[in-house]
Coordinates of C-alpha atoms in Angstrom, one line a residue:
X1 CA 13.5 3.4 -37.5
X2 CA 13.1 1.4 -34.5
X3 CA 13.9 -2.3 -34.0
X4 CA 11.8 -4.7 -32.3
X5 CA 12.6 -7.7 -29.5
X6 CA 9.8 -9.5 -28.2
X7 CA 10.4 -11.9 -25.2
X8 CA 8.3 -14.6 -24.7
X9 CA 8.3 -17.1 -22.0
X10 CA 7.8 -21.2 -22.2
X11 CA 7.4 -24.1 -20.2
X12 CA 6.6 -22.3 -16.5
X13 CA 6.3 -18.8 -15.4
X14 CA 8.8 -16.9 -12.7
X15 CA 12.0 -17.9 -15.1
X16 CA 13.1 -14.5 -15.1
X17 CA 11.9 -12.9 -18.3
X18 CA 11.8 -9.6 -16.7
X19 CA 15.4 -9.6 -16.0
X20 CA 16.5 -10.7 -19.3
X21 CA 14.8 -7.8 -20.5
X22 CA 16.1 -4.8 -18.3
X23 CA 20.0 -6.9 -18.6
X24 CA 19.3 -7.1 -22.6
X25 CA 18.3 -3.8 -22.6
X26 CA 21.1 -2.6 -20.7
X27 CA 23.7 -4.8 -22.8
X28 CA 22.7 -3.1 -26.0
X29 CA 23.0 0.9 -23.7
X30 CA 26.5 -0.2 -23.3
X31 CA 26.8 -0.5 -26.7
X32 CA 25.9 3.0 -27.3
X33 CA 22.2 2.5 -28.3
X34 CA 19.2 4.1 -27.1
X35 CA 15.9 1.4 -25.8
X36 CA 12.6 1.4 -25.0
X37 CA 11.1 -1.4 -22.6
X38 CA 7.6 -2.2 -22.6
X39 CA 5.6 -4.7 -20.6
X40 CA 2.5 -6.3 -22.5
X41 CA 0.3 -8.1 -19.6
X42 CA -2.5 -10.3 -20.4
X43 CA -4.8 -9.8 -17.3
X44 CA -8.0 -8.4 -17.4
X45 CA -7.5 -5.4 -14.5
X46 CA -6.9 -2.2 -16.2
X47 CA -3.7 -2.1 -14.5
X48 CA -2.1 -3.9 -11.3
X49 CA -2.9 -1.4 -8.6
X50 CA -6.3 -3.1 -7.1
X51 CA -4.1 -6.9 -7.1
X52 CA -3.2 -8.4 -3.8
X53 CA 0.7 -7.9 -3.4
X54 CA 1.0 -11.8 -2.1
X55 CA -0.7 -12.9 -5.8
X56 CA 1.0 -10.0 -7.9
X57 CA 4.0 -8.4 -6.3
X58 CA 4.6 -5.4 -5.3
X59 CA 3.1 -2.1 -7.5
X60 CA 5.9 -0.2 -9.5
X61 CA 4.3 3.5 -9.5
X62 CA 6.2 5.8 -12.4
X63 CA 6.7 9.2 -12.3
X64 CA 3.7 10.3 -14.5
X65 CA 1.4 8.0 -11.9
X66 CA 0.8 4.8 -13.7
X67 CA 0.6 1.7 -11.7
X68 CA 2.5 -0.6 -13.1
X69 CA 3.9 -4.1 -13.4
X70 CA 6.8 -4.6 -11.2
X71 CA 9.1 -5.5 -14.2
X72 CA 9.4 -1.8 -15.2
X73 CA 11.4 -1.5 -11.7
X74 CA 14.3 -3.5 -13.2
X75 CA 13.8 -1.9 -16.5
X76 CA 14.4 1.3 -14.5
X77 CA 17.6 -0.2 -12.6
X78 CA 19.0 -1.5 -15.0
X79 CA 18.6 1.1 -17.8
X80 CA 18.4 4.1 -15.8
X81 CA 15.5 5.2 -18.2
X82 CA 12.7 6.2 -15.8
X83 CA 9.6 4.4 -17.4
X84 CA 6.2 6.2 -17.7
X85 CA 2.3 5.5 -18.4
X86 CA 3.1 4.3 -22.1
X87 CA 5.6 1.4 -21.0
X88 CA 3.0 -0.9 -19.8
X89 CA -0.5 -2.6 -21.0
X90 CA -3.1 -4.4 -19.5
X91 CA -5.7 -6.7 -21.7
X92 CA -7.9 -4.7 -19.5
X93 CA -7.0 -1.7 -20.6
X94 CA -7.2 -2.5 -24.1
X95 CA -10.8 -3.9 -23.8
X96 CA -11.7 -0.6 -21.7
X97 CA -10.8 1.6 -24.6
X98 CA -12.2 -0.7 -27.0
X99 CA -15.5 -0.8 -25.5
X100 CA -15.5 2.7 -24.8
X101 CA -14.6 3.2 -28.6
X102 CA -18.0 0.9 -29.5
X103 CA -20.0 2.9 -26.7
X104 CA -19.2 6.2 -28.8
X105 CA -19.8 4.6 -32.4
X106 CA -16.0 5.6 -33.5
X107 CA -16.5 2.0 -35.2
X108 CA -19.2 3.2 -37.5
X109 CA -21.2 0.0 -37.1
X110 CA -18.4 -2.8 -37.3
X111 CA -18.4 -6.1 -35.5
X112 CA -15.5 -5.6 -33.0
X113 CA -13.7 -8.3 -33.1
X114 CA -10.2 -9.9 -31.5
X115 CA -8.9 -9.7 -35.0
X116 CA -8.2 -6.9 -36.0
X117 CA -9.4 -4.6 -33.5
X118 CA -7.8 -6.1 -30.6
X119 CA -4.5 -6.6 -32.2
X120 CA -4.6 -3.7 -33.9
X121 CA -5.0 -1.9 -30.6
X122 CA -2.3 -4.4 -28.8
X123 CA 0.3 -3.2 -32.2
X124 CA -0.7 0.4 -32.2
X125 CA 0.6 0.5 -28.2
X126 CA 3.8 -1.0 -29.6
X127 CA 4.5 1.2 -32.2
X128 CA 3.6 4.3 -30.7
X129 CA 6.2 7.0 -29.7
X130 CA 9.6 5.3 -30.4
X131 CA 11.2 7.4 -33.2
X132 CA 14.2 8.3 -30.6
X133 CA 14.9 4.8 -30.3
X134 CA 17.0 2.2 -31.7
X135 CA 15.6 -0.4 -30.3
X136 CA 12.3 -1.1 -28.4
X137 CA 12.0 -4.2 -26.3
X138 CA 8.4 -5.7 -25.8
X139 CA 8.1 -8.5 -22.4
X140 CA 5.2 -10.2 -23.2
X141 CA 3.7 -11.5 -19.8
X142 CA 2.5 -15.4 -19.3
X143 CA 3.4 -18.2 -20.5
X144 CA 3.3 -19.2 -24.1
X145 CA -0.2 -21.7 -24.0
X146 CA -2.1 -19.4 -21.9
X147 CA -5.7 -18.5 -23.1
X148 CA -5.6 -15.1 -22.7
X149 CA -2.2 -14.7 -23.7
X150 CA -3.2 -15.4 -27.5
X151 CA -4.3 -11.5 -29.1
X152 CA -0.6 -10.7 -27.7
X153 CA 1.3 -13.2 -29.5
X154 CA -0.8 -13.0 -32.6
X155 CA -0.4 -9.0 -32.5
X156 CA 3.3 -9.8 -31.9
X157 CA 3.3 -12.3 -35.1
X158 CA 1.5 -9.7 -37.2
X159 CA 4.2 -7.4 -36.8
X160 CA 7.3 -9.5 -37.8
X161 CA 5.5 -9.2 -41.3
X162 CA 4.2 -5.6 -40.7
X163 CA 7.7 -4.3 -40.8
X164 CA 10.9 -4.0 -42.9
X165 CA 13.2 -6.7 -42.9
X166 CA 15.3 -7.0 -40.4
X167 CA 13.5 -4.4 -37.8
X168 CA 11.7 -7.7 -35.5
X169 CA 13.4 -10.7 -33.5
X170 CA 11.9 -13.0 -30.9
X171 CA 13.8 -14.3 -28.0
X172 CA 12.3 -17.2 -26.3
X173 CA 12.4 -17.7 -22.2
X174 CA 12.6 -21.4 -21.5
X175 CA 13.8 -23.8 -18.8
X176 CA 16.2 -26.9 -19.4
X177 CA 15.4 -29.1 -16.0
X178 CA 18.0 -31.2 -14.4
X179 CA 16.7 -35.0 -13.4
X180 CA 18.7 -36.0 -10.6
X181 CA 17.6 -39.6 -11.0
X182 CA 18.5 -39.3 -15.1
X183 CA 21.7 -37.6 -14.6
X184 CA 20.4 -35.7 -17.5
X185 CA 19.4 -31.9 -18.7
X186 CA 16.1 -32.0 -20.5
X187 CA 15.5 -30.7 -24.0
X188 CA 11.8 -31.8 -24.4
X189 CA 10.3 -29.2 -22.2
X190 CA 11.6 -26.7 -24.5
X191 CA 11.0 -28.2 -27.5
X192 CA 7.3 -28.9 -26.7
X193 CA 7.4 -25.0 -26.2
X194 CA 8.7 -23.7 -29.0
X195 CA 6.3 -25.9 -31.1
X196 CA 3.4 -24.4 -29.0
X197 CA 4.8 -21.0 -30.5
X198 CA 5.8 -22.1 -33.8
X199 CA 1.8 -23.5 -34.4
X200 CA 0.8 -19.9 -33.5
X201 CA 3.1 -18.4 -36.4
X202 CA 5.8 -17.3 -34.1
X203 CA 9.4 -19.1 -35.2
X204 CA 11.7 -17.9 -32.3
X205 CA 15.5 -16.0 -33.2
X206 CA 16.8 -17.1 -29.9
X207 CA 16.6 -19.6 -27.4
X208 CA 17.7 -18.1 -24.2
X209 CA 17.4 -21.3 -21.9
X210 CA 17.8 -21.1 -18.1
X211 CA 19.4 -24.1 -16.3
X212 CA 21.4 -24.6 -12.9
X213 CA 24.3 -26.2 -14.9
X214 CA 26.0 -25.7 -18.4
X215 CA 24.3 -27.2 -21.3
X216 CA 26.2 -30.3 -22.7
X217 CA 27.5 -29.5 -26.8
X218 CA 25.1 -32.6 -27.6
X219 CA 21.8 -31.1 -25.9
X220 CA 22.8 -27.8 -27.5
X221 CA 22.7 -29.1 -30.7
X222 CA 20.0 -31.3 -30.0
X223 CA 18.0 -28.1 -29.0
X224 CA 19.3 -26.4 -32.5
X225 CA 18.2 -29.0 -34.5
X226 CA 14.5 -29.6 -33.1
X227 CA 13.7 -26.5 -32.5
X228 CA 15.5 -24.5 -35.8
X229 CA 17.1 -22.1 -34.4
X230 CA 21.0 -21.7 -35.0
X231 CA 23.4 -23.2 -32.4
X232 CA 25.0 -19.8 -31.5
X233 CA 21.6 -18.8 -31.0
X234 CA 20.9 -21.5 -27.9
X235 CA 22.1 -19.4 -24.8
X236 CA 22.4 -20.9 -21.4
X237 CA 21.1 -18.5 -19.1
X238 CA 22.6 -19.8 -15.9
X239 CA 21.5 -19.4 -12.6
X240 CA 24.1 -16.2 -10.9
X241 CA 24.4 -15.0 -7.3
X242 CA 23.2 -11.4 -7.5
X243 CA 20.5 -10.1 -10.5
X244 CA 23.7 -7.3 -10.8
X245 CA 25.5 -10.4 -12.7
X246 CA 23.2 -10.6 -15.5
X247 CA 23.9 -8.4 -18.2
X248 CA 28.1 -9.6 -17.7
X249 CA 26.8 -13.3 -17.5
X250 CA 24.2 -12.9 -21.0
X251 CA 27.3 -11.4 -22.6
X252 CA 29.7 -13.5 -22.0
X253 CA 27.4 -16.4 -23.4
X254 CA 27.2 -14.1 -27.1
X255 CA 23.1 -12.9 -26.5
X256 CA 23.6 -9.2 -27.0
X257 CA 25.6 -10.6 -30.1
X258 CA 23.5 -12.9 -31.3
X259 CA 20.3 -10.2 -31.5
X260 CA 22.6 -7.7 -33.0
X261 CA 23.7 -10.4 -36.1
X262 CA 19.8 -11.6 -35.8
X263 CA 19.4 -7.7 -37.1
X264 CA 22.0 -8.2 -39.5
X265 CA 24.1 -5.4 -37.7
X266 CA 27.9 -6.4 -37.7
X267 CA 29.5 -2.8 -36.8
X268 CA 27.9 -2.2 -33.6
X269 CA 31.1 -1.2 -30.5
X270 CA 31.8 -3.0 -28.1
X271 CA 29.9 -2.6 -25.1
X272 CA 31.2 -0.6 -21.6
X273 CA 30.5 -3.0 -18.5
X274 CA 32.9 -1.8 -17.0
X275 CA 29.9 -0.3 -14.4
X276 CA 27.9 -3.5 -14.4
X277 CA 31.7 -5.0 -13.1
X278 CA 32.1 -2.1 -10.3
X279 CA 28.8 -2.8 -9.1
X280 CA 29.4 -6.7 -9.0
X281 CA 32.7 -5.8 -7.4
X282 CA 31.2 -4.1 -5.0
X283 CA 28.4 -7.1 -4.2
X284 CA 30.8 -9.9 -4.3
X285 CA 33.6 -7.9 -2.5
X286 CA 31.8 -6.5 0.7
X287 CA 33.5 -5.3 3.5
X288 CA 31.3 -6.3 6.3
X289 CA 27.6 -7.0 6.8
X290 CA 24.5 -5.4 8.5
X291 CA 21.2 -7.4 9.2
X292 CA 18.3 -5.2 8.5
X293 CA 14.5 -6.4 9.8
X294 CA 11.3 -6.0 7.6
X295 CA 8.6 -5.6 9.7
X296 CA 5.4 -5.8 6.9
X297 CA 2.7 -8.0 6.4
X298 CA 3.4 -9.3 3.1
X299 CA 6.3 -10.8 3.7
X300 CA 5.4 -14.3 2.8
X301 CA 6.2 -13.0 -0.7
X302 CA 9.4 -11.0 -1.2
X303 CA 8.5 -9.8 -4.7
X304 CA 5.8 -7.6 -2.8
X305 CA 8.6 -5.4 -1.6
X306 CA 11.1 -6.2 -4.3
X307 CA 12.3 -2.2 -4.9
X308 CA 12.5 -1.9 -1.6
X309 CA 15.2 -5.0 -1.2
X310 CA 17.0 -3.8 -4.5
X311 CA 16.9 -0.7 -2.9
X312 CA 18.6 -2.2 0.3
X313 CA 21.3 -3.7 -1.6
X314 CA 21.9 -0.5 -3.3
X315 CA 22.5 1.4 0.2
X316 CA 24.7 -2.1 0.7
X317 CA 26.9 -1.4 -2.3
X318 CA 27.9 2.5 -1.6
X319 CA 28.8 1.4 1.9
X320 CA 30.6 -1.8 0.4
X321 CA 28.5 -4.1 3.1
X322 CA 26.0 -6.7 2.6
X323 CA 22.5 -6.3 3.7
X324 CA 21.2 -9.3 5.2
X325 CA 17.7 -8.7 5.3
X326 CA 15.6 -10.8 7.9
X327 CA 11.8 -10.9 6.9
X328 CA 9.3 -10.7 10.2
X329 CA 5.5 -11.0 9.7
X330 CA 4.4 -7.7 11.8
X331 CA 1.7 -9.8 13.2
X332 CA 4.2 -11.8 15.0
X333 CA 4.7 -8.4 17.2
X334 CA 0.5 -8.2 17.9
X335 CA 1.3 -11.6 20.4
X336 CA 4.9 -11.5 21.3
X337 CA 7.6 -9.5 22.9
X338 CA 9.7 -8.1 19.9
X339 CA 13.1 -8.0 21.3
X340 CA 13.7 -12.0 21.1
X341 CA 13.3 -11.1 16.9
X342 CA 15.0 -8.1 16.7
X343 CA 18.5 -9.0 18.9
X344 CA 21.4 -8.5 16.5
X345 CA 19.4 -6.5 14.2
X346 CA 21.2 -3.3 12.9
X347 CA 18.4 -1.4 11.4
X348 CA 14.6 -1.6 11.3
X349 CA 12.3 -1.0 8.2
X350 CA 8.4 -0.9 8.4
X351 CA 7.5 -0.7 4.5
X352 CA 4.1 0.2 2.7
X353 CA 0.9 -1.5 3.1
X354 CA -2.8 -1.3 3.4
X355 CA -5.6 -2.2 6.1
X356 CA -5.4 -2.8 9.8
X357 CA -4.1 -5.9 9.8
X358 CA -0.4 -6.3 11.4
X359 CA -0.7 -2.7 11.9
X360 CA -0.2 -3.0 15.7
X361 CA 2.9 -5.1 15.4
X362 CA 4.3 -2.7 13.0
X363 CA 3.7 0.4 15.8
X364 CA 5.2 -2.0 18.2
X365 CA 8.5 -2.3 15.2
X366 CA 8.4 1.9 15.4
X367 CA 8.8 1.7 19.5
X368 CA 11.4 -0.8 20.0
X369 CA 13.2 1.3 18.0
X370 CA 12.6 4.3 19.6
X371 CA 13.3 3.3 22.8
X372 CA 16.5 0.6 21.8
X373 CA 17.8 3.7 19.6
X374 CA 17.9 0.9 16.7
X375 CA 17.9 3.0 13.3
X376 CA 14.3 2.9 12.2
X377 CA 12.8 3.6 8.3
X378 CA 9.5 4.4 7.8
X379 CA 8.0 4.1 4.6
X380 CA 4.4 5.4 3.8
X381 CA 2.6 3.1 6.3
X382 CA 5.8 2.8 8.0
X383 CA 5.6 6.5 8.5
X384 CA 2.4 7.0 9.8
X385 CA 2.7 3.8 12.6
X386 CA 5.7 5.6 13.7
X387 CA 3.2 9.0 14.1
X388 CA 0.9 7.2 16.0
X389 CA 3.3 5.1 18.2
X390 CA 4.5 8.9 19.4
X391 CA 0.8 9.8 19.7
X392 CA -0.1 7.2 21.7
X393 CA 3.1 7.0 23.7
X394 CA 5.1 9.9 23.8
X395 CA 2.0 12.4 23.7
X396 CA -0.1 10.3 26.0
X397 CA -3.3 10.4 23.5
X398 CA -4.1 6.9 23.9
X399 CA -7.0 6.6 21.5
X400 CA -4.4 8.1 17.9
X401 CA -5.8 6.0 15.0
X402 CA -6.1 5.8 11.7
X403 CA -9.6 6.4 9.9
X404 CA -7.9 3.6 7.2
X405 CA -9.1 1.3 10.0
X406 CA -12.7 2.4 11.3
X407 CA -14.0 5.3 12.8
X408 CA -11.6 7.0 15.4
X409 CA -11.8 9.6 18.4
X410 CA -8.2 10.1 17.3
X411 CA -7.7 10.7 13.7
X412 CA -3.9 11.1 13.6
X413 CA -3.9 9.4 10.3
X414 CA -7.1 10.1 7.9
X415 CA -8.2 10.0 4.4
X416 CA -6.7 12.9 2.2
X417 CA -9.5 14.2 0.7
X418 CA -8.0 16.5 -2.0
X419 CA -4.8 17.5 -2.9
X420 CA -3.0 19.6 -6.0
X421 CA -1.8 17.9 -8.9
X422 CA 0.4 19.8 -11.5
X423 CA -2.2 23.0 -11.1
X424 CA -5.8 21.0 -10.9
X425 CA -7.1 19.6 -7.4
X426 CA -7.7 16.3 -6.7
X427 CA -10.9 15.2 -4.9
X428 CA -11.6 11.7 -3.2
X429 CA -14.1 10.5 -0.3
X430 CA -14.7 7.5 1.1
X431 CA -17.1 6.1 -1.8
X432 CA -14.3 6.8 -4.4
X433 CA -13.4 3.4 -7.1
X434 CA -10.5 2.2 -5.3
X435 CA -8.3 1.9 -9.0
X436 CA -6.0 4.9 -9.9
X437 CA -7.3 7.0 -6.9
X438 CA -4.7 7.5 -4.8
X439 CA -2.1 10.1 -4.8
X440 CA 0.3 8.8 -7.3
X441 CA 3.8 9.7 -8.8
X442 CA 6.2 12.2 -8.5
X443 CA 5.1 15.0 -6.2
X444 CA 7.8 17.7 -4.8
X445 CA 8.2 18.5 -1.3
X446 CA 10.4 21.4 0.7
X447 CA 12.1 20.1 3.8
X448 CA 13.6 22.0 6.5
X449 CA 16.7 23.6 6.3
X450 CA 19.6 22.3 9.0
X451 CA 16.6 18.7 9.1
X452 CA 18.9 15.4 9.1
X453 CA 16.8 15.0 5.7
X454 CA 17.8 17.7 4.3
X455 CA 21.7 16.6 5.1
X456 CA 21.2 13.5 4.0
X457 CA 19.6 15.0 0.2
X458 CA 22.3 17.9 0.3
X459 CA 19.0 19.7 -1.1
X460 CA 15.5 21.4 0.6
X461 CA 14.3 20.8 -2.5
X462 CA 13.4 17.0 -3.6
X463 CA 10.4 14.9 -5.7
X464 CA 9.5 11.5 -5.1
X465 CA 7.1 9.1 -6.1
X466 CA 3.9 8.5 -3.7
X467 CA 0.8 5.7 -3.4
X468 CA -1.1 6.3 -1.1
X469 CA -4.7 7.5 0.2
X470 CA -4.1 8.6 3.8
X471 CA -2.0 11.0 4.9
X472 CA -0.8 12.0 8.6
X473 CA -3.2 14.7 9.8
X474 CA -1.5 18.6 10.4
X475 CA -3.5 19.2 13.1
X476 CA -1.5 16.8 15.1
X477 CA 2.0 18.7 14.0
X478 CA 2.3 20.4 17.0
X479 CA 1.9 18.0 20.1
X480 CA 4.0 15.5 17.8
X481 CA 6.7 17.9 17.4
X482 CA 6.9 18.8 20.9
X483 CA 7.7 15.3 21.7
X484 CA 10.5 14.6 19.6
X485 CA 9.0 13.9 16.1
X486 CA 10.2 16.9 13.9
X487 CA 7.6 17.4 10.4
X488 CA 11.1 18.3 8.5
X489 CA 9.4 17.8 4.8
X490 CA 6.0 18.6 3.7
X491 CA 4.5 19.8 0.5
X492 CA 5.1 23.3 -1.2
X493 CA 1.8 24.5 0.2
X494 CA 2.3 23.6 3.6
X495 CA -0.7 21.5 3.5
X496 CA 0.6 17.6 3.4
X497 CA 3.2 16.2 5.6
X498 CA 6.0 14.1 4.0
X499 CA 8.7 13.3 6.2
X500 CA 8.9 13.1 10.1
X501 CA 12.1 12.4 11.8
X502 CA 13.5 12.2 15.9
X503 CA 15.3 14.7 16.5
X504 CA 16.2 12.4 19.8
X505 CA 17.6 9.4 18.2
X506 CA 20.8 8.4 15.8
X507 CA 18.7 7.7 13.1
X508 CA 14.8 7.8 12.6
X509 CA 13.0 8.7 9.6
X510 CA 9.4 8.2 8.4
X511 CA 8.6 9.2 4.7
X512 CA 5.4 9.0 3.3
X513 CA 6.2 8.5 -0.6
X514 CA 8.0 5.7 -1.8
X515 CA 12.3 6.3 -1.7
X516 CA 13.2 2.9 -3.0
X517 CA 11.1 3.2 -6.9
X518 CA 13.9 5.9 -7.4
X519 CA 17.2 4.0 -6.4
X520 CA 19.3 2.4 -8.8
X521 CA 22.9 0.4 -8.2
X522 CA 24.6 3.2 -10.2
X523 CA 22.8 5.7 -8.2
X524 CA 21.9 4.5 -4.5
X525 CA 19.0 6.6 -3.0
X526 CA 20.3 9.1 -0.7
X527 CA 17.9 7.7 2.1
X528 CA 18.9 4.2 1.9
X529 CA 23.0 5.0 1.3
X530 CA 22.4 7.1 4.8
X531 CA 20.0 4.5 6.2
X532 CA 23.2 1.3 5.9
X533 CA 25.6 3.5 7.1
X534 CA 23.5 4.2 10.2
X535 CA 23.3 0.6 10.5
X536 CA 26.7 0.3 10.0
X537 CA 27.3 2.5 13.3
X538 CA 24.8 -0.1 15.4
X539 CA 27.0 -2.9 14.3
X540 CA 29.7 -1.3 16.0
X541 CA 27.5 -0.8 19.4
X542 CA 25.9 -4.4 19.6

């Protein structure tokens, strides 16, 4: 039977519970056991895909199509366990199915209530489909203290009695500040947490603590005593250069073997880090550097594109460089020249994104490249600026558009209106709800045999993940390819384009799905490993 973690988080959001999660989860791998990780968040939207990237963070789409929180991205890098719909719930989606469930009578007249039909709901997602695994690990989003936090937790306290000894342990996320004027860490920030838990029925296992400096023996115990927890079980969770550090830093302070003795388990192996070292070797121990630009319009918050940057340092690892990334608001580029921002850049990547805004400056990101010969990556937006930058300027149709932003003489770009999924068709218009609409998750596509794509893959055969409603129109394949911008993947049918690439430049790719969901620092995307090491060769030119 499965055992449970469930993280928590105390005093302020962001402290990294995501992290300790996926590195957790990947300590106990290297110890030969099979996990589960699960993220339980207590927002009301059915799920994060209608959320502003700038308030949320960027969308993590699985393979099965779920939109999901972007913690199941480092569950996925750092386990190598591709997540799917199951791995992640929304109070929203809880309350839908409830409702629904009321709608239909399936309650045969009961009051619906938080307790038990909420929680039961909230446990019944936990529980469900883990009898391959040894242990299951349950993130629990928010802060302990928030409002709509509370079912979680008490569904989470509920279950510590609901099963066998031994089979449930709660870590605890807190931070110890440092007062500069004090010369002091503070304990009382997490002691006023944990009490916050403890009066909901929750008595935390662990304290896993972050602070900028080691914690003194004295606030250790101090922390022990107050908040009665053992003192092996206070671990400093210190701040680290690279997220790749994790899992060897939490080891080395004792938390993978504090949870196991929290199990009563004393047999468990040693665990192999010897990949989690490599990959910090390979960080820590670069051979050179390139400087990579992000041309995208939600750049004022790097967790928006945060796969695509882990993805970046993945292509940095296999090509032992560091990837310096350089983050440029494309609407900068709608009013100025872009060459002042992009000198000394060795590679240029226009990411996802929705609506017209900064969508000129991004076309103008997808010409200087063309023109300076810069390595340029198109991803989904990215891809269909760079297809009507060669519209408008290689094929002289000065009017290409994209229907995503108004009505257009020039549809280059336009709303996909149905597609195939599996063997059913998918239908959409314009008057569609905008949740769980798009095309999403893994879809295959055959690219051209002797394509730089198809190098790159060593395959014609690939799947990748896609989100997204419009789709590069076919009708414009042939004056695009006649002027240098090769269609060298598209779907099975022949129906949907999905990657373009210049056949007249070192390196130019536009793919419409999403490359950088599927890359992991054991297993570097083939896109991005080729992408750095195209980058690599401009360094040498500039």
């Amino acid at each position: 039977m499965a055992r449970y973690v469930f993280i928590t988080g105390g005093v302020v959001s962001s402290l990294g519970k995501g992290l300790a999660s996926a590195a957790l989860g990947a300590m106990l791998q290297a110890r030969g056991f099979k996990v589960r990780l699960r993220k339980l968040d207590p927002y009301l939207n059915v799920d994060p895909g209608t959320m502003s990237p700038t308030q949320h963070g960027e969308v993590f789409v699985t393979d099965d199509g779920a939109e999901t929180d972007l913690d199941l991205g480092h569950y996925e890098r750092f386990t190598g366990r591709s997540a799917n719909q199951k791995d992640n719930i929304t109070t929203g989606r809880i309350y839908s199915d409830i409702i629904a469930k009321e709608r239909r009578g399936d309650y045969l007249g009961a009051t619906v209530q938080v307790i038990p039909h909420v929680t039961d709901a909230i446990k019944n997602f936990i529980l469900d489909g883990n009898e391959e695994f040894d242990f299951v690990l349950c993130e629990i989003g928010g802060t302990v203290g928030d409002i709509e936090a509370l079912p979680f937790f008490e569904a989470i306290r509920q279950l510590g009695n609901d099963l066998p000894h031994h089979h449930a342990a709660y870590i605890h996320l807190t931070l110890m500040p440092y007062i500069p004027s004090a010369g002091e860490l503070k304990t009382k920030p997490t002691q006023h947490s944990v009490k916050e838990l403890r009066s909901i029925g929750i008595a935390p296992d662990i304290l896993l603590v972050r602070c900028d400096r080691p914690i003194p023996e004295g606030e250790r115990r101090k922390l022990s005593l107050f908040c009665n927890v053992r003192q092996s079980a206070v671990i400093q969770a210190l701040d680290v250069s690279s997220i790749y550090d994790v899992p060897i830093a939490y080891h080395k302070e004792g938390l993978d073997a504090e949870l196991l003795a929290a199990f009563g388990i004393d047999d468990a192996p040693e665990p192999n880090l010897e990949p989690w070292e490599q990959v910090s070797d390979g960080i820590h121990n670069a051979e050179g550097s390139v400087n990579i630009a992000i041309v995208g319009k939600y750049t004022g918050l790097h967790d928006a594109y945060k796969s695509l940057s882990e993805a970046l340092t993945h292509g940095g690892i296999a090509n032992r460089v560091k990837v310096n990334l350089e983050w440029i608001d494309s609407e900068i580029f709608e009013r100025d020249d872009p060459a002042p921002y992009l000198e000394g850049i060795h590679g240029i990547l226009v990411p996802g994104g929705f609506g017209a805004r900064g969508s000129r400056g991004k076309i103008e990101a997808a010409k200087f490249a063309r023109i300076r010969e810069v390595p340029y990556f198109g991803i989904c937006f990215g891809m269909q600026m760079a297809c009507i930058e060669a519209a408008r300027n290689m094929a002289g149709i000065e009017e290409a558009g994209s229907t995503e932003f108004g009505p257009t003489k020039e549809p280059v770009v336009g709303l996909m209106t149905e597609w195939v999924k599996g063997n059913e068709k998918q239908e959409r218009t314009d008057k569609t709800d905008m949740g769980g609409t798009m095309r999403l998750g893994a879809y295959p596509a055959r690219l051209v045999r002797g394509s730089r794509v198809a190098d790159i893959y060593g395959t014609t055969e690939i799947s990748e993940r896609h989100r997204h409603r419009y789709e590069v129109n076919m009708a414009y394949r042939k004056v695009l390819e006649a002027n240098g911008l090769l269609f060298s993947g598209e779907s099975p049918d022949g129906e949907l384009p999905e990657i373009v690439e210049r056949t007249d430049h070192p390196w130019f790719i536009g793919v419409q799905f999403h490359p950088e969901i599927k890359s992991r620092p054991f297993e570097p995307h083939p896109l991005f490993r080729s992408f750095i090491a195209a980058a690599i060769e401009q360094s040498r030119l500039v």
